[in-house]
PDB file of C-alpha atoms and ligand atoms in Angstrom:
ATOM      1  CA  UNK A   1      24.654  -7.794  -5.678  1.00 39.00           C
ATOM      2  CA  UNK A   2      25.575  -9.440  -2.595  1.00 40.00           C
ATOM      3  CA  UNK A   3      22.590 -11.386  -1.209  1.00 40.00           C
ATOM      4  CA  UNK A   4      23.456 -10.954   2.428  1.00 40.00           C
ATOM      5  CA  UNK A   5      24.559  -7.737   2.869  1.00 40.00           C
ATOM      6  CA  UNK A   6      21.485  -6.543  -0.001  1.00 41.00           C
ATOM      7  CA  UNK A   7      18.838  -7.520   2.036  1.00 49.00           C
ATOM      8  CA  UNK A   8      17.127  -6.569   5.028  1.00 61.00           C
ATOM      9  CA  UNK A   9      16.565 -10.071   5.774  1.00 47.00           C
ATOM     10  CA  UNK A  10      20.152 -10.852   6.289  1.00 45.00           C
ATOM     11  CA  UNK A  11      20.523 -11.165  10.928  1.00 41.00           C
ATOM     12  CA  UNK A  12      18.713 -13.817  12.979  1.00 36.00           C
ATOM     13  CA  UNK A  13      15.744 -14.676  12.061  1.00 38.00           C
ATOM     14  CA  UNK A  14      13.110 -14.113  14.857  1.00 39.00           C
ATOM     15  CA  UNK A  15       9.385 -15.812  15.539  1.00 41.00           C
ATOM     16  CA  UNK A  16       7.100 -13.789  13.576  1.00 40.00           C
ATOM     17  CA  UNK A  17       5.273 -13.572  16.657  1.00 41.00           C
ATOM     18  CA  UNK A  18       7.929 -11.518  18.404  1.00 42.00           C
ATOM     19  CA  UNK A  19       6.780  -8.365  18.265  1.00 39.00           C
ATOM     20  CA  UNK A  20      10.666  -6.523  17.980  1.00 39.00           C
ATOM     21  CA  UNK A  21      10.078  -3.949  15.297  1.00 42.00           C
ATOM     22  CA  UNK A  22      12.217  -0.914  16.077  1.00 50.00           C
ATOM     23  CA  UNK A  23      10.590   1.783  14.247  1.00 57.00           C
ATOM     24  CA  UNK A  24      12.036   2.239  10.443  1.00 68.00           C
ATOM     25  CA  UNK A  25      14.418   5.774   9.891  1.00 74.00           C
ATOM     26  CA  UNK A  26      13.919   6.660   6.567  1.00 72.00           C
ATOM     27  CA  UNK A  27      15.973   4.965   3.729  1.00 74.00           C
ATOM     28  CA  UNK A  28      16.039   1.943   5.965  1.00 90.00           C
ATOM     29  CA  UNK A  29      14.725  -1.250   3.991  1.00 95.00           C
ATOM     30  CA  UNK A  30      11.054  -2.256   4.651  1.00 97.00           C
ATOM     31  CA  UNK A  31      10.309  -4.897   2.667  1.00 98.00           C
ATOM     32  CA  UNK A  32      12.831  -7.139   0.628  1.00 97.00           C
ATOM     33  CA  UNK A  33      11.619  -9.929  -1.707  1.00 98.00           C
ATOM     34  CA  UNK A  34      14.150 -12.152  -3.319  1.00 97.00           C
ATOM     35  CA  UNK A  35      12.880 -14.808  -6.360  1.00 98.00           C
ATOM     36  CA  UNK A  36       9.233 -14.222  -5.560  1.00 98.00           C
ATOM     37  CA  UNK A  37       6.748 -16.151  -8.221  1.00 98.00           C
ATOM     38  CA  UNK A  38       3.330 -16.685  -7.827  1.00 98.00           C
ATOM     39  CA  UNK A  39       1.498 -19.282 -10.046  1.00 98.00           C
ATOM     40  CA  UNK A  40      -2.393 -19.176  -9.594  1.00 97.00           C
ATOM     41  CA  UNK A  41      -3.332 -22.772 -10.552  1.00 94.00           C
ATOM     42  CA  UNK A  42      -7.122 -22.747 -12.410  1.00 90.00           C
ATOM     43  CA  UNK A  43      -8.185 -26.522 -12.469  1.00 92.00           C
ATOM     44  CA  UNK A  44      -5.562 -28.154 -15.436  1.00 94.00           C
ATOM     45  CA  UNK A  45      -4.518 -24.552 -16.038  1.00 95.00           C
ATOM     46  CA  UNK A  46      -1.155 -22.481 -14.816  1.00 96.00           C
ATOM     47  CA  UNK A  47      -1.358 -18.412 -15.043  1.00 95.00           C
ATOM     48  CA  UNK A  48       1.944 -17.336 -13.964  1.00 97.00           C
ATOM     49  CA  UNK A  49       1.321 -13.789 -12.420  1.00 98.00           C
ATOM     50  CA  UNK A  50       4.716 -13.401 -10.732  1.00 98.00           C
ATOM     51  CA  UNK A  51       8.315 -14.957 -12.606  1.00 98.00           C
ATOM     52  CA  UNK A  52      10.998 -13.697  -9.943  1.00 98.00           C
ATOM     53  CA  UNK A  53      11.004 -10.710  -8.195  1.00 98.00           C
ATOM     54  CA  UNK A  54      13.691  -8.959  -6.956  1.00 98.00           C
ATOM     55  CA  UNK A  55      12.611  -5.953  -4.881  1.00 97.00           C
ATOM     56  CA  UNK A  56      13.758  -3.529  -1.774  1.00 97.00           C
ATOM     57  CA  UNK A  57      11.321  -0.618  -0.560  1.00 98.00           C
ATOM     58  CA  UNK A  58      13.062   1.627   1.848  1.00 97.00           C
ATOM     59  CA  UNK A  59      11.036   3.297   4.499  1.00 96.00           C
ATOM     60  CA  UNK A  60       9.367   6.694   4.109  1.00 96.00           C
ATOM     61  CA  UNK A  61       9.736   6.461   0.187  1.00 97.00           C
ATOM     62  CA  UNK A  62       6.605   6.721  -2.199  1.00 98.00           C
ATOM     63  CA  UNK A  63       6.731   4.459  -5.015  1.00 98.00           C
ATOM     64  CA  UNK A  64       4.583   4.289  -8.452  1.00 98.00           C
ATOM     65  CA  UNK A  65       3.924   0.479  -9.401  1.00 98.00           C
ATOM     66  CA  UNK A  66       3.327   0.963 -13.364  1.00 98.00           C
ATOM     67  CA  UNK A  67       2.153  -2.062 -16.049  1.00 97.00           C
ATOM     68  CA  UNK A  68       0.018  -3.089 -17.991  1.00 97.00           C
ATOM     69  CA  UNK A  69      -2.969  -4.671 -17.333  1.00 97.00           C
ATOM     70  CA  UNK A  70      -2.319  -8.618 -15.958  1.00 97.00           C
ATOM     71  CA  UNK A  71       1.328  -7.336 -15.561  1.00 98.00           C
ATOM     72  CA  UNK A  72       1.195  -8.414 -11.751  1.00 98.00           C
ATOM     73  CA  UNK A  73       0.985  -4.801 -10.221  1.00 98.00           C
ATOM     74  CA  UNK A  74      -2.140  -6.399  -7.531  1.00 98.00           C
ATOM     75  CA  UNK A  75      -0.314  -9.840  -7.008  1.00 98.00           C
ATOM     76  CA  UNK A  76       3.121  -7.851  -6.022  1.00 98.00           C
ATOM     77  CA  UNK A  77       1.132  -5.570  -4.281  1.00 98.00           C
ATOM     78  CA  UNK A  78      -1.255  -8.342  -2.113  1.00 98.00           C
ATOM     79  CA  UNK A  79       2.458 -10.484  -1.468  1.00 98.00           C
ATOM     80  CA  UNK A  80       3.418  -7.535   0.126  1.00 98.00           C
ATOM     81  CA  UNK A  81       0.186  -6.811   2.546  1.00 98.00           C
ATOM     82  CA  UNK A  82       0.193 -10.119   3.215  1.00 97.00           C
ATOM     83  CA  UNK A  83      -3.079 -10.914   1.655  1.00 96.00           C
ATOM     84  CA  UNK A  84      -1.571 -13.691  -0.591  1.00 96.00           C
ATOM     85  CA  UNK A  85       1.316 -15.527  -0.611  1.00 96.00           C
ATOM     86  CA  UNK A  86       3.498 -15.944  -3.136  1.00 97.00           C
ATOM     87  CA  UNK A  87       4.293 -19.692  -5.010  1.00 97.00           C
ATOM     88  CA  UNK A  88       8.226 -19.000  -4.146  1.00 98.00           C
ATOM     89  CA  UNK A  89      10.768 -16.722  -3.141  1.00 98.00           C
ATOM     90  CA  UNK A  90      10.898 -14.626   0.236  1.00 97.00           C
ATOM     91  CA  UNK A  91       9.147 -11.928   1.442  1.00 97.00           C
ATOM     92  CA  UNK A  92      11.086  -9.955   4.562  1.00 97.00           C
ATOM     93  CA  UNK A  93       9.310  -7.149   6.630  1.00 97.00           C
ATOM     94  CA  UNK A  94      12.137  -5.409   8.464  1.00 96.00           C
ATOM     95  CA  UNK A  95      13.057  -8.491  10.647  1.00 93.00           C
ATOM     96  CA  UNK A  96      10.293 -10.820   9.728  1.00 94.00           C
ATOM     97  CA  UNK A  97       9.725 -13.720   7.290  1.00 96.00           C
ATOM     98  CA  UNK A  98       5.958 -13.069   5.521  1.00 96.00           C
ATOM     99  CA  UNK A  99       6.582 -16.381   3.778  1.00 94.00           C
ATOM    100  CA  UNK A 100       6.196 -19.638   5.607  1.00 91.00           C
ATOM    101  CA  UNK A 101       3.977 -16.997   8.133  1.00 95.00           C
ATOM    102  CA  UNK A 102       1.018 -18.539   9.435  1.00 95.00           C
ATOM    103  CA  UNK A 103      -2.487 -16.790   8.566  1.00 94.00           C
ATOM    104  CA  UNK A 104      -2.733 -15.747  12.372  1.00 95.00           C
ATOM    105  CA  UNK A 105       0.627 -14.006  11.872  1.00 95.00           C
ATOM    106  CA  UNK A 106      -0.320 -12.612   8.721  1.00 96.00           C
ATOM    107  CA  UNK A 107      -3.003 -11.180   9.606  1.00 95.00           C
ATOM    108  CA  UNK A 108      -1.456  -9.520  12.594  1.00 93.00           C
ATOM    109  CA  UNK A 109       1.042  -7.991  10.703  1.00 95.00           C
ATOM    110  CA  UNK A 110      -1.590  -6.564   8.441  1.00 95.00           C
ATOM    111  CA  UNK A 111      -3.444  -5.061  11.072  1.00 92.00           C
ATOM    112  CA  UNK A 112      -0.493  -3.791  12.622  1.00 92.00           C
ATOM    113  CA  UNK A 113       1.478  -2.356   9.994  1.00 95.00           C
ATOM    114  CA  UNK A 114      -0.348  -1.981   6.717  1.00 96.00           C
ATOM    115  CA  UNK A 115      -2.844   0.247   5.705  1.00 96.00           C
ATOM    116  CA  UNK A 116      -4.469  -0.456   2.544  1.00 97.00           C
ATOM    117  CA  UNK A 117      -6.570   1.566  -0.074  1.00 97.00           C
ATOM    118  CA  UNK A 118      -8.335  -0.271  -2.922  1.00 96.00           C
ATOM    119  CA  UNK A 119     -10.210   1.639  -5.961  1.00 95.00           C
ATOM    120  CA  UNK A 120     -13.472   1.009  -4.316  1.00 95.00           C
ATOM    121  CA  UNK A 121     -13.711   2.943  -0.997  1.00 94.00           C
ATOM    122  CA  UNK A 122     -15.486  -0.078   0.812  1.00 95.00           C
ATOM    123  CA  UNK A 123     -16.865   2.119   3.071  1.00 97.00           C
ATOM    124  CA  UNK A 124     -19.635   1.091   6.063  1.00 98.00           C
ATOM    125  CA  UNK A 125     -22.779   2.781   4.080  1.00 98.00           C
ATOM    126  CA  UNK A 126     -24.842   3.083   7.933  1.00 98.00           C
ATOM    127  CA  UNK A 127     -21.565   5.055   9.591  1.00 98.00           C
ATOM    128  CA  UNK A 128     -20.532   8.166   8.929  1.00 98.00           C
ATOM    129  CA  UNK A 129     -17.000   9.668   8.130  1.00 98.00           C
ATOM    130  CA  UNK A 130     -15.483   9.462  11.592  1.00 98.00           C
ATOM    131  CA  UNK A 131     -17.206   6.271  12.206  1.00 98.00           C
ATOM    132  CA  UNK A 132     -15.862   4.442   9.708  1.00 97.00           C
ATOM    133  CA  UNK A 133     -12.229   5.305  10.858  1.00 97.00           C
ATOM    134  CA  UNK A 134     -13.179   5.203  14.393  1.00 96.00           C
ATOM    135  CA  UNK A 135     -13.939   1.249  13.815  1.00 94.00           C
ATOM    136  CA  UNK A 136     -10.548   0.651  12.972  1.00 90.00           C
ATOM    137  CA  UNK A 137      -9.024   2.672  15.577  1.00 88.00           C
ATOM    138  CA  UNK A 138     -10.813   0.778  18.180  1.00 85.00           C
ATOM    139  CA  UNK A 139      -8.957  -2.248  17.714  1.00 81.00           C
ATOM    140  CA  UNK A 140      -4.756  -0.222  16.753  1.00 82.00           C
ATOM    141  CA  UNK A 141      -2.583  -0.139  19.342  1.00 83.00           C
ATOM    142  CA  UNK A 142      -1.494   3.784  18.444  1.00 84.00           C
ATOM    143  CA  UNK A 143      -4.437   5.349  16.244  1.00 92.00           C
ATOM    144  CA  UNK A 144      -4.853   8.698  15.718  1.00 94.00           C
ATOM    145  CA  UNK A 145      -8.046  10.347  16.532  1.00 95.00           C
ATOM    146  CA  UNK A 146     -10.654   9.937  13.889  1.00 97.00           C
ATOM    147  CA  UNK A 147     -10.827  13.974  13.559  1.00 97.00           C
ATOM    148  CA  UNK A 148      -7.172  14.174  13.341  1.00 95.00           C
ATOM    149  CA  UNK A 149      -6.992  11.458  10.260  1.00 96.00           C
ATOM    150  CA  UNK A 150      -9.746  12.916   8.804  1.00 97.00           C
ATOM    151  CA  UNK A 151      -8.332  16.623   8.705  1.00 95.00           C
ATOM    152  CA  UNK A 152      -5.325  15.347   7.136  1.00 93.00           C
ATOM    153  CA  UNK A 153      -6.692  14.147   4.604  1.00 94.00           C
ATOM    154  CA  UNK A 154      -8.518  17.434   4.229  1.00 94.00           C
ATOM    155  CA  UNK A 155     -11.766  16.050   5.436  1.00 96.00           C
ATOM    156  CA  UNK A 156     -12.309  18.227   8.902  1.00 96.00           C
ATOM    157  CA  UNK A 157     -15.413  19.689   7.590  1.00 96.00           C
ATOM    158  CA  UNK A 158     -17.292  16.354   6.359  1.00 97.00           C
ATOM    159  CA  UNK A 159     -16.880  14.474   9.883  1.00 98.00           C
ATOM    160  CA  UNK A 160     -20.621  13.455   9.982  1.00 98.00           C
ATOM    161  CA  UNK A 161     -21.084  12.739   6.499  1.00 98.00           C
ATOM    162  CA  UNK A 162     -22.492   9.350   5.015  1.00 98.00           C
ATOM    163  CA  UNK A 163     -20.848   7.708   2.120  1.00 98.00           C
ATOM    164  CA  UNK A 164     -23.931   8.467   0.214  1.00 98.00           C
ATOM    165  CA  UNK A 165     -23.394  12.874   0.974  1.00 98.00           C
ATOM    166  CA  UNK A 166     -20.308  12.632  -0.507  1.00 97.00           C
ATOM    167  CA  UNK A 167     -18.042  12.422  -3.532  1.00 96.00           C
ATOM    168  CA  UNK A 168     -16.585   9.484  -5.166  1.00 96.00           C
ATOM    169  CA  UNK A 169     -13.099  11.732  -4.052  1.00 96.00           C
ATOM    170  CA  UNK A 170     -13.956  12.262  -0.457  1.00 96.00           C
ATOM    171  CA  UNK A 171     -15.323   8.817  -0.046  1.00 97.00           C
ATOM    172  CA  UNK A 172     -11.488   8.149  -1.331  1.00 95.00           C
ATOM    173  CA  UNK A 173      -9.783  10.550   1.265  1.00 96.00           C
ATOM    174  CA  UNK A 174     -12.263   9.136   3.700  1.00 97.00           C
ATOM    175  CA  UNK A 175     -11.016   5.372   3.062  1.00 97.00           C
ATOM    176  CA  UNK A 176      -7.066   7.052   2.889  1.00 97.00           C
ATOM    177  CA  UNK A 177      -7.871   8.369   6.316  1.00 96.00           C
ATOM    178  CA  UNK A 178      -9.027   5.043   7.711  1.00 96.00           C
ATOM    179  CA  UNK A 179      -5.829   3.280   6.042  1.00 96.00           C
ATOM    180  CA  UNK A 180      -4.011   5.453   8.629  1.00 95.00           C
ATOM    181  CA  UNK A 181      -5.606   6.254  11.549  1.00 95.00           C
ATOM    182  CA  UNK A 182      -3.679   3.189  12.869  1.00 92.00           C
ATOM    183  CA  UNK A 183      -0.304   4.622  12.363  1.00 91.00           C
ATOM    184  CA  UNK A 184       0.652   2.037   9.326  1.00 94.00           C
ATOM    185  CA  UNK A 185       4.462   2.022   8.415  1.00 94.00           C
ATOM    186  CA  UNK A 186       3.378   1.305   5.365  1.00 97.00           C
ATOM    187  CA  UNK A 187       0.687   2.159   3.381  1.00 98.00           C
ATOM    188  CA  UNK A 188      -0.402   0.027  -0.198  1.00 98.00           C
ATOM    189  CA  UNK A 189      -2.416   1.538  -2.332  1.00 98.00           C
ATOM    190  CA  UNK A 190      -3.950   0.068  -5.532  1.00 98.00           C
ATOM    191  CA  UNK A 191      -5.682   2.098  -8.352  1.00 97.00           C
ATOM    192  CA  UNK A 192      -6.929   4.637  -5.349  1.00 96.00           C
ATOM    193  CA  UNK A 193      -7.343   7.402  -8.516  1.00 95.00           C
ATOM    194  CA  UNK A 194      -9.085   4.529 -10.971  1.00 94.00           C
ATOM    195  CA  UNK A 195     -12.691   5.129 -10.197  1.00 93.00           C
ATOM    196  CA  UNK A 196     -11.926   9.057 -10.325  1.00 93.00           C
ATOM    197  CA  UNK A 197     -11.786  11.788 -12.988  1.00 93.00           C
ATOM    198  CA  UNK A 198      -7.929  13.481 -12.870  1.00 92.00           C
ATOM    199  CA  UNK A 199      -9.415  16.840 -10.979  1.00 92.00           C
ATOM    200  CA  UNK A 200     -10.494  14.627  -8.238  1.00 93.00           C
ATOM    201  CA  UNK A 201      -7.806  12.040  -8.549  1.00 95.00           C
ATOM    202  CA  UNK A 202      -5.387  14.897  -7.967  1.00 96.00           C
ATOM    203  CA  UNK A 203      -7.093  15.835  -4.321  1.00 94.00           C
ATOM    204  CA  UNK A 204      -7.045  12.096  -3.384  1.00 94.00           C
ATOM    205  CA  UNK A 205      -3.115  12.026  -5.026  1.00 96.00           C
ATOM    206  CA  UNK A 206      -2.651  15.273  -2.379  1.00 96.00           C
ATOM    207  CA  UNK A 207      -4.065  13.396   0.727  1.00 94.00           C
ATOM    208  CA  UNK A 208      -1.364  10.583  -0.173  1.00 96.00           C
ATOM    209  CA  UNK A 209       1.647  12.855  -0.694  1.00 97.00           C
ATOM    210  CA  UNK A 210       0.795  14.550   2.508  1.00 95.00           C
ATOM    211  CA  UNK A 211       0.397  11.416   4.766  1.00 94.00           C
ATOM    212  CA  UNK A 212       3.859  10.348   3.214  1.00 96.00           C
ATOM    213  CA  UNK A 213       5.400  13.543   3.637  1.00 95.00           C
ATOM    214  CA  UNK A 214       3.859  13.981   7.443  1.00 94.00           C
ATOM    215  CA  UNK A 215       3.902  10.795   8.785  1.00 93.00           C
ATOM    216  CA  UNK A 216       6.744   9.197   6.945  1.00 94.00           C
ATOM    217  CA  UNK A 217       4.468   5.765   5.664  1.00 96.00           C
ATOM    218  CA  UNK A 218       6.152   4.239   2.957  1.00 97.00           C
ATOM    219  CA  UNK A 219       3.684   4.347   0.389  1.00 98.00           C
ATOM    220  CA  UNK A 220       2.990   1.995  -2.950  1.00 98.00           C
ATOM    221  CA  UNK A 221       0.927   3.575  -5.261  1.00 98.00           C
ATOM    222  CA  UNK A 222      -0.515   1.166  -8.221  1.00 98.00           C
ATOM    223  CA  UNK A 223      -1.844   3.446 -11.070  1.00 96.00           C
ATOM    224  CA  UNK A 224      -2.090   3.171 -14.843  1.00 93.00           C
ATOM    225  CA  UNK A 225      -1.592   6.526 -15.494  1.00 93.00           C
ATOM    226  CA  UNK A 226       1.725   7.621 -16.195  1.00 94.00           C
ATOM    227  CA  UNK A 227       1.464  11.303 -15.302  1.00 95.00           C
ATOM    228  CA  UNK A 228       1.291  10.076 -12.056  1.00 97.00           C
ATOM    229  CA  UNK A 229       4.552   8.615 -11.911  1.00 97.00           C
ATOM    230  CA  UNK A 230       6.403  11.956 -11.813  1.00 97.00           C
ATOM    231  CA  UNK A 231       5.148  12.487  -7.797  1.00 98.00           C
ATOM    232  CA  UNK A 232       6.887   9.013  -6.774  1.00 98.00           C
ATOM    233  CA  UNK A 233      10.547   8.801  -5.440  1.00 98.00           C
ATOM    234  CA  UNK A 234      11.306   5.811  -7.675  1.00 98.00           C
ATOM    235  CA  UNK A 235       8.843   4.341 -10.244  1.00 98.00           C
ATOM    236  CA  UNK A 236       9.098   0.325 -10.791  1.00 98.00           C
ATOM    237  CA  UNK A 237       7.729  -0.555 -14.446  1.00 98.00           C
ATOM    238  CA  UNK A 238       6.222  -4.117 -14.235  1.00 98.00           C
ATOM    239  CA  UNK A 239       5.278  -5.882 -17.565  1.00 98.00           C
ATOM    240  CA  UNK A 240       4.387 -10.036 -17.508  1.00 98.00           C
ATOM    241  CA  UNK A 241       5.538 -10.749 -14.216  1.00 98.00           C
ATOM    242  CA  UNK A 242       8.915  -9.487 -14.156  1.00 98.00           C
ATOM    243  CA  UNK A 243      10.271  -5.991 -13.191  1.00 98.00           C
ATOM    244  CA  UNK A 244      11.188  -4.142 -16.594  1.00 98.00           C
ATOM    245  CA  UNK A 245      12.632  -1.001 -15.394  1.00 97.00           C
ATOM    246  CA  UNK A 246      13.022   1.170 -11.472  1.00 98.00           C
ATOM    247  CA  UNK A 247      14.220   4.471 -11.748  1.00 97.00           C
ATOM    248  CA  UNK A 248      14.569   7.238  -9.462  1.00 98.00           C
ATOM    249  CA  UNK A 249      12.870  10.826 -10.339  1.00 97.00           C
ATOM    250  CA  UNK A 250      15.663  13.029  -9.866  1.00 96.00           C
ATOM    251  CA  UNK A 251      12.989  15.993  -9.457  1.00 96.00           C
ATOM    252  CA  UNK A 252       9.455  15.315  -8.195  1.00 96.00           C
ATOM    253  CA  UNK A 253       6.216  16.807  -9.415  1.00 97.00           C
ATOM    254  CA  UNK A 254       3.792  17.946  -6.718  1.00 97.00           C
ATOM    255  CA  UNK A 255       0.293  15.602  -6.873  1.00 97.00           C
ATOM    256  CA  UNK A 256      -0.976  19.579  -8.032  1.00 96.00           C
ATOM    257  CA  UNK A 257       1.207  19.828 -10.792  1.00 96.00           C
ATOM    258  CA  UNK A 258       0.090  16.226 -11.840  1.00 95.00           C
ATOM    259  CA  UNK A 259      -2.310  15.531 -15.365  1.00 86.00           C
ATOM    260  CA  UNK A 260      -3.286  12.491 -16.743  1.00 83.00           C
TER     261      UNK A 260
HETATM  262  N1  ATP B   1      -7.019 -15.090  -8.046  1.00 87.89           N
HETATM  263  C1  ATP B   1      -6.526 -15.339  -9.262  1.00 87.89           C
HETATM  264  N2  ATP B   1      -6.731 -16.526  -9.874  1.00 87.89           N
HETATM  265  C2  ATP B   1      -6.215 -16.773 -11.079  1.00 87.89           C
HETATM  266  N3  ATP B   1      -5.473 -15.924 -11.790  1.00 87.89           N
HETATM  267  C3  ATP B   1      -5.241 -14.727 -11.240  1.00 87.89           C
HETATM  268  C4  ATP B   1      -5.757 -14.371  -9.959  1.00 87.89           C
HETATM  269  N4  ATP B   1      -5.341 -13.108  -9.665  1.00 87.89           N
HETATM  270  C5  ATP B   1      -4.634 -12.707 -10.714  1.00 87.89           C
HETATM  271  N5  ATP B   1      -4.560 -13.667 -11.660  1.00 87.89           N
HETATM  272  C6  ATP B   1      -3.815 -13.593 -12.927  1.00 87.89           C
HETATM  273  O1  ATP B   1      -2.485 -13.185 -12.626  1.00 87.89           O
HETATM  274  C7  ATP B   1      -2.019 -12.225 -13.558  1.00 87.89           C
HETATM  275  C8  ATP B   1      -1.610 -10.956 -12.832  1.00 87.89           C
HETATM  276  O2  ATP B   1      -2.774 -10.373 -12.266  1.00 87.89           O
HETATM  277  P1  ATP B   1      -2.756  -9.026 -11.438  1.00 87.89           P
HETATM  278  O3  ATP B   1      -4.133  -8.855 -10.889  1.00 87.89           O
HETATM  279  O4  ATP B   1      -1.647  -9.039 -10.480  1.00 87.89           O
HETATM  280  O5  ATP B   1      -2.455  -7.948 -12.585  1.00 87.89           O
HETATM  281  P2  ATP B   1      -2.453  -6.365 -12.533  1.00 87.89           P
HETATM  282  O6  ATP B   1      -1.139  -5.912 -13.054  1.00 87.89           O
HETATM  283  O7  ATP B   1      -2.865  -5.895 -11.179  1.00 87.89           O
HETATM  284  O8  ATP B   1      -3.575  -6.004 -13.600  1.00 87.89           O
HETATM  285  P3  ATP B   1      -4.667  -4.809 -13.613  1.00 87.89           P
HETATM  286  O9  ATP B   1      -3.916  -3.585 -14.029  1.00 87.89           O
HETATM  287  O10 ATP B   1      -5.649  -5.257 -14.642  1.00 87.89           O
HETATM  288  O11 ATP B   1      -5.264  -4.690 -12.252  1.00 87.89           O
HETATM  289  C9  ATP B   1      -3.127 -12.051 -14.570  1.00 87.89           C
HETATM  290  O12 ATP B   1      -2.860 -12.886 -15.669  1.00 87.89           O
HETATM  291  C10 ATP B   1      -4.359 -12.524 -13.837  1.00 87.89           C
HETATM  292  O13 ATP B   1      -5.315 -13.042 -14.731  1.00 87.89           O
HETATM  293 MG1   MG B   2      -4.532  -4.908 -10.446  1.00 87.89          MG
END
């Protein structure tokens, strides 16, 4: 493929500290990585995670990151958010070079424009549902109401809950909810079902579809399970470090119809 005309990187390249995002129109390209490789270093010894990845997500699309374990699902996934960089290659968001970013830019464009959810809910134990997303919307430029996330995610009932009065699955749609009550374009999400039985894996799998359906985030979804795959636009198949396989569903399951 073409390099230039391929990639959403190809234009002028501005400051990452111009803040010139037009907002993405669906089937637009997000991110684009080209050659990306990430080595961690331990001491004397090299663990390759990453060995050149070639990647577009477009915007609005929901896509199921499968692979073994040590495959470098998290690694592609963290590049991505910005929460580790990779050894080399490029990493474009819309207009903007991730790599060679500084940390200050990073972690503006993280706050900005990513929402993540991790298998553990990392929740504030002492604040209640609507406080924990309310202490994120405090500091976005365009949150949503904590109430408004919250029902979304099917949570308009629990709203003064602690973590510790509910389940491990509304703890999940609670954490879903504060991923975007700040409006994310994007939303990364890494084993959010892998703590969960299926039945309540599903509901958290429903809250996902919904916010990508409603609000148009494009959505990453990191699973193990396989069943899961048939909800995702495309499915990318990772296996030591390089992508094996991206296919399209040409039908799509509803997270409902889902088992694993
Ligand atoms: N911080 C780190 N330091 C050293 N090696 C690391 C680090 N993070 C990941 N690795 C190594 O990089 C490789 C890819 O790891 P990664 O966490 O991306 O895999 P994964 O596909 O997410 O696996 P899992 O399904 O088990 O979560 C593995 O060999 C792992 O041991
Ligand atoms: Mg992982």
């Amino acid at each position: 493929m073409d390099e230039a005309s391929s990639s959403c990187a190809a234009g002028a390249v501005p400051a990452a500290s111009d803040r010139v995002h037009e907002p993405a129109v669906a089937g637009d390209c997000v991110f684009s990585a080209r050659g990306l490789t990430k080595v961690y270093r331990m001491g004397e010894v090299e663990v390759p995670a990453l060995r050149g990845i070639d990647l577009e997500l477009t915007a609005g699309e929901l896509v199921v990151l499968l692979g073994p374990s040590g495959s470098g699902k998290s690694t592609l996934l963290n590049i991505l958010g910005g929460l580790d960089t990779p050894t080399s290659g490029e990493v474009w968001y819309l207009d903007h070079q991730l790599t060679g970013a500084t940390e200050q830019d990073l972690t503006r464009f993280r706050r900005e424009h990513v929402g993540f959810v991790f298998q553990f809910y990392n929740l504030i134990p002492s604040l209640t549902a609507r406080e924990n997303v309310a202490a994120v919307t405090e500091i976005a430029e365009a949150p949503m109401r904590p109430e408004e996330a919250l029902a979304m995610v099917g949570l308009g009932e629990r709203l003064d809950h602690f973590p510790a009065q509910m389940s491990g699955g509304e703890q999940q749609r609670v954490a879903i909810a504060r991923a975007i009550a700040k409006n994310p374009a994007v939303l990364l999400c890494d084993e959010p079902t892998g703590a969960l039985d299926s039945q309540t894996g599903v509901v958290v799998l429903e809250a996902l579809e919904k916010v990508n359906q409603t609000l148009g985030t494009l959505t990453v979804l990191i699973t193990h399970n396989a069943g899961i795959a048939a909800m995702a636009n495309r499915v990318i198949r990772l296996s030591d470090g390089h992508i094996v396989d991206i296919r399209a569903n040409a039908t799509r399951k509803a997270a409902r119809e889902l088992i694993w």
